[in-house]
Structures are given as structure tokens and as C-alpha cells.
mmCIF file of C-alpha atoms in Angstrom:
data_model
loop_
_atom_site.group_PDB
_atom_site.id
_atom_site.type_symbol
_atom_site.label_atom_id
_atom_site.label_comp_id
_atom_site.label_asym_id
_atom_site.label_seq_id
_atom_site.Cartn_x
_atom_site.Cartn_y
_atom_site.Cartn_z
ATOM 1 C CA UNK A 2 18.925 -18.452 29.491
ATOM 2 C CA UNK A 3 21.117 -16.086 31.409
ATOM 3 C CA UNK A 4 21.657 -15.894 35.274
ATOM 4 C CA UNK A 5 21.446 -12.041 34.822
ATOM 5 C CA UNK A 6 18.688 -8.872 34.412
ATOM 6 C CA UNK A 7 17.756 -7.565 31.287
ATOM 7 C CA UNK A 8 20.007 -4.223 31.941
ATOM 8 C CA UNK A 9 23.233 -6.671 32.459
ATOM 9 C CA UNK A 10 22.184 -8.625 29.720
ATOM 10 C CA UNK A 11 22.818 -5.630 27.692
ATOM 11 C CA UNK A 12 25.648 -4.509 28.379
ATOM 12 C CA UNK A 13 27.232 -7.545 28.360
ATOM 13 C CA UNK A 14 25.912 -7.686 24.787
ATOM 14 C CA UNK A 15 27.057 -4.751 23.725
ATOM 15 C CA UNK A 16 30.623 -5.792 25.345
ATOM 16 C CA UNK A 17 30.249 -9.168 23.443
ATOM 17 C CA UNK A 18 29.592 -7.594 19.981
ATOM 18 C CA UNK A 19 32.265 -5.479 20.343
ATOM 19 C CA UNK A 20 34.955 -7.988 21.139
ATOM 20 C CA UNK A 21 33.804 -11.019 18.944
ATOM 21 C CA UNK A 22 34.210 -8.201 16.084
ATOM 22 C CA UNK A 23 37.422 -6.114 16.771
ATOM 23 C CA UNK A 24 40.962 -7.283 16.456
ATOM 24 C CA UNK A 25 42.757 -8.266 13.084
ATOM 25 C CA UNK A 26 40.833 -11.160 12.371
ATOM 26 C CA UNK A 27 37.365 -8.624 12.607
ATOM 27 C CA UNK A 28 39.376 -6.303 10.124
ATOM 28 C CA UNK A 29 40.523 -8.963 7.519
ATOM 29 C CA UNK A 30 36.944 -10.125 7.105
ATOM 30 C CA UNK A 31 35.322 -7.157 6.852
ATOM 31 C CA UNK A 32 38.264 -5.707 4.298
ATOM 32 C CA UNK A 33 37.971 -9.380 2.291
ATOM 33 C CA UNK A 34 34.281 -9.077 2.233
ATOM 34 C CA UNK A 35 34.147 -4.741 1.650
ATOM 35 C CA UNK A 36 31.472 -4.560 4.585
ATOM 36 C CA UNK A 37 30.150 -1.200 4.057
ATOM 37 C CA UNK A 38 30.522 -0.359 8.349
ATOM 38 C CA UNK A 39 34.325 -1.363 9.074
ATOM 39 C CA UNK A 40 34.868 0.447 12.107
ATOM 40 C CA UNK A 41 33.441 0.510 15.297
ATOM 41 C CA UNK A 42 32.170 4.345 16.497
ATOM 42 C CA UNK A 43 29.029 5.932 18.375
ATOM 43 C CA UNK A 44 28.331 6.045 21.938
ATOM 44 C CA UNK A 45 28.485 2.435 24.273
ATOM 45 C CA UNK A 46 26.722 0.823 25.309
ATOM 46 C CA UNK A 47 25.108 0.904 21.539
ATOM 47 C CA UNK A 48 22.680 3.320 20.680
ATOM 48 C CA UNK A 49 21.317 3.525 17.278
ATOM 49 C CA UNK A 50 23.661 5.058 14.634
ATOM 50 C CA UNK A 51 26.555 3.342 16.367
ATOM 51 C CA UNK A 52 28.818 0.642 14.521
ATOM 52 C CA UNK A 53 30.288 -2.562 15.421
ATOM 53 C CA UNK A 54 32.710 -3.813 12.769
ATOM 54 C CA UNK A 55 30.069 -5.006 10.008
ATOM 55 C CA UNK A 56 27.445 -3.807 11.184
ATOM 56 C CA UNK A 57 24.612 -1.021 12.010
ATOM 57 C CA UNK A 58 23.075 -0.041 14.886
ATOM 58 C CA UNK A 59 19.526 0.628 13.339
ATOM 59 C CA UNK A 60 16.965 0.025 16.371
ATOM 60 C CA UNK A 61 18.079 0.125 20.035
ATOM 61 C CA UNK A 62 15.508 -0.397 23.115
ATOM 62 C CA UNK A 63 17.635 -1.286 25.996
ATOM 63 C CA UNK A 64 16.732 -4.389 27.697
ATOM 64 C CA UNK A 65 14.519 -5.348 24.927
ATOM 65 C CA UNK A 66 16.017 -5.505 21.638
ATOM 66 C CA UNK A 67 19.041 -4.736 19.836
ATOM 67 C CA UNK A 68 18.375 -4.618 15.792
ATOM 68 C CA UNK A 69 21.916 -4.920 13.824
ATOM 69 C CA UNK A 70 21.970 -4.759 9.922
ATOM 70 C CA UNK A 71 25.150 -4.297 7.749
ATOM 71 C CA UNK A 72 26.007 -5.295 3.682
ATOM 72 C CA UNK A 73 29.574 -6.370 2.194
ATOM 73 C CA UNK A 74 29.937 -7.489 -1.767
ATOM 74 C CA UNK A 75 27.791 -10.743 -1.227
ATOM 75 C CA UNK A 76 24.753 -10.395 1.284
ATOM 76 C CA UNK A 77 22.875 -7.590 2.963
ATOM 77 C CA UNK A 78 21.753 -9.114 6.359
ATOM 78 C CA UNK A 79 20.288 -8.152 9.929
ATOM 79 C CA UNK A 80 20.832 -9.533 13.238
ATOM 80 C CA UNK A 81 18.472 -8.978 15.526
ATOM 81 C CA UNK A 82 18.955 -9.265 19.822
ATOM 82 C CA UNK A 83 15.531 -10.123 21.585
ATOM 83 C CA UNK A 84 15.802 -9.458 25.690
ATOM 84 C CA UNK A 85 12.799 -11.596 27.571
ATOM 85 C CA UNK A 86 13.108 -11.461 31.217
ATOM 86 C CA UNK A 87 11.880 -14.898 32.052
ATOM 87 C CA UNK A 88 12.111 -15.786 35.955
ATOM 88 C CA UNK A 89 13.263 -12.831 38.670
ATOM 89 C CA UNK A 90 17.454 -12.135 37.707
ATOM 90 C CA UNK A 91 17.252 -14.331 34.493
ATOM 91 C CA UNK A 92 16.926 -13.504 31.000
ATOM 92 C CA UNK A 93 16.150 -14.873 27.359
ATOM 93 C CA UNK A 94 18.283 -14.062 24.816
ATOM 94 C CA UNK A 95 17.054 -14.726 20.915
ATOM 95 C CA UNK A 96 19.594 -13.724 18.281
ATOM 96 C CA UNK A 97 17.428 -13.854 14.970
ATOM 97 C CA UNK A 98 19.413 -13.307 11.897
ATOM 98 C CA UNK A 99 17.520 -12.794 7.907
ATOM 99 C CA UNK A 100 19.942 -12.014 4.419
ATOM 100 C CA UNK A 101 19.748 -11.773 1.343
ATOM 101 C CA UNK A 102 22.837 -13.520 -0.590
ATOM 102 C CA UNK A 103 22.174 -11.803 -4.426
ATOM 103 C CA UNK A 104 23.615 -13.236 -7.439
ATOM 104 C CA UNK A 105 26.227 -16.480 -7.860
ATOM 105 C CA UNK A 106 28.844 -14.803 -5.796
ATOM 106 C CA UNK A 107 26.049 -14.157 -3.504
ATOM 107 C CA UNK A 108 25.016 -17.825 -3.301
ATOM 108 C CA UNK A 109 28.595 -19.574 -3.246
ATOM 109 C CA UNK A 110 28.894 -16.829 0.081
ATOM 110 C CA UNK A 111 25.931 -18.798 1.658
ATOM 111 C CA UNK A 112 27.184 -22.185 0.864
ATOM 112 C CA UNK A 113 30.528 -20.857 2.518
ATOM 113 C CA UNK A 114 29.153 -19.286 5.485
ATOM 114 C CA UNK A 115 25.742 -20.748 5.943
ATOM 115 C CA UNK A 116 25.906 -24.415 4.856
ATOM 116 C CA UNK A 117 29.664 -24.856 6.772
ATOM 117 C CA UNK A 118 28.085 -24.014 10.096
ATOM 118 C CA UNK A 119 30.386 -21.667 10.094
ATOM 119 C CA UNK A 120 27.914 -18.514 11.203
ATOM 120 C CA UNK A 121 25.581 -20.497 13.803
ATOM 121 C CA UNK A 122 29.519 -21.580 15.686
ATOM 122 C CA UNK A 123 29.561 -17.589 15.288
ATOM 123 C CA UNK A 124 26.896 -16.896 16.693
ATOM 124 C CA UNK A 125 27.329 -19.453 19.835
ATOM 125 C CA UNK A 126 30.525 -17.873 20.631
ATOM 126 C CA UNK A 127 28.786 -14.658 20.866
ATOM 127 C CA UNK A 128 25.805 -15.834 22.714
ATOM 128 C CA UNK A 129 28.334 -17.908 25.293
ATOM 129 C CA UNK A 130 30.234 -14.413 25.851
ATOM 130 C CA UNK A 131 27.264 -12.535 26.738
ATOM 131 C CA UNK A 132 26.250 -15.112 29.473
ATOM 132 C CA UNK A 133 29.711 -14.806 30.361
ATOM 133 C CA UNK A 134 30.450 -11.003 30.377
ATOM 134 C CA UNK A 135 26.652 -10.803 32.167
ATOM 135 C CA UNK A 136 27.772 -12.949 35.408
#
């Protein structure tokens, strides 16, 4: 839950995504992995067509939902941003993510990723710097 409106709440996503993504450490991963988006481009806040490093802007209704999807050598995955205003100035924020992890390479990825914890920590920090960047 967020202190914030839905129309904060997206920016600050947007702002979020952008950041937790960019810099070198962004850039090695996507280059190790060959994510087919690498750069971030398109209009901000995101609109669909736009890119965050790794990922596709493919569905875009601002203060609603934000629908992400993106493929490297190992999975093809989307990441999906549900907005739910819940009490006056306060807002919901689901992150809902679904991939597919093909083949042995595909599966060792997952144990990597997945089974470490390694994308739900991920996926808190991002969630953390939206309520931040929101306030």
C-alpha cells in the first residue's frame, strides 16, 4: 500500500523501472543474458512501445496497469503493474510476473534466478522505490 494517488503511483513507477534498470550493472545483465530490448527509449512516463532495459512496454493504461514483457537466451517473461486505488490518496500496487524458462539452459536460469530469491529481492527493491519516489 502506498501513501500516494494512482497518477503519482505512476510516475513514480515509471521513475522506479527506469533506475532499478539503468547503470552498468542493468547493462552487464542484459549483455550476459542477450535481452532482446537493451536500451531504454520512447516517451516517459512509459507509453506502450517504450523500453526499459529488458523489457517492453506492450500495454499502458495510466493509473491502472503497466504490462512489461521482454526475452534474453533463457526465458521469455512479462511483468505486469496493477494500480488499485484503495482508501482516498492511497494505492495498491500488484507486480505479477509469468515466464517461460525453455530448454536445460532455460531451467538451470530458473534455479539461478527463481529458486535463489534472487528476483522476488528484485522485485522488493523496485516495489520499495516506487513507494519511495511516490511520497
Amino acid at each position: 500500500m502506498i501513501a500516494a494517488g494512482p497518477v503519482l503511483v505512476r510516475r513514480a513507477l515509471g521513475e522506479a523501472l527506469g533506475r532499478s534498470f539503468a547503470g552498468r550493472r542493468g547493462a552487464a545483465c542484459a549483455r550476459l543474458v542477450g535481452a532482446a530490448d537493451q536500451t531504454a527509449s520512447g516517451p516517459r512516463p512509459l507509453v506502450v512501445g517504450a523500453t526499459v532495459r529488458g523489457f517492453r512496454v506492450t500495454a499502458a493504461d495510466p493509473g491502472r496497469e503497466l504490462v512489461l514483457t521482454g526475452s534474453h537466451r533463457y526465458s521469455a517473461y512479462r511483468l505486469t503493474f496493477q494500480l488499485e486505488p484503495d482508501s482516498p490518496g492511497r494505492t495498491r500496487v500488484r507486480a505479477k510476473t509469468r515466464a517461460a524458462f525453455p530448454g536445460r539452459a532455460g531451467k538451470l536460469y530458473r534455479l539461478l534466478v527463481i529458486g535463489s530469491g534472487g528476483h522476488a529481492a528484485v522485485m522488493r527493491r523496485v516495489l520499495t522505490a516506487i513507494g519511495r519516489r511516490a511520497r
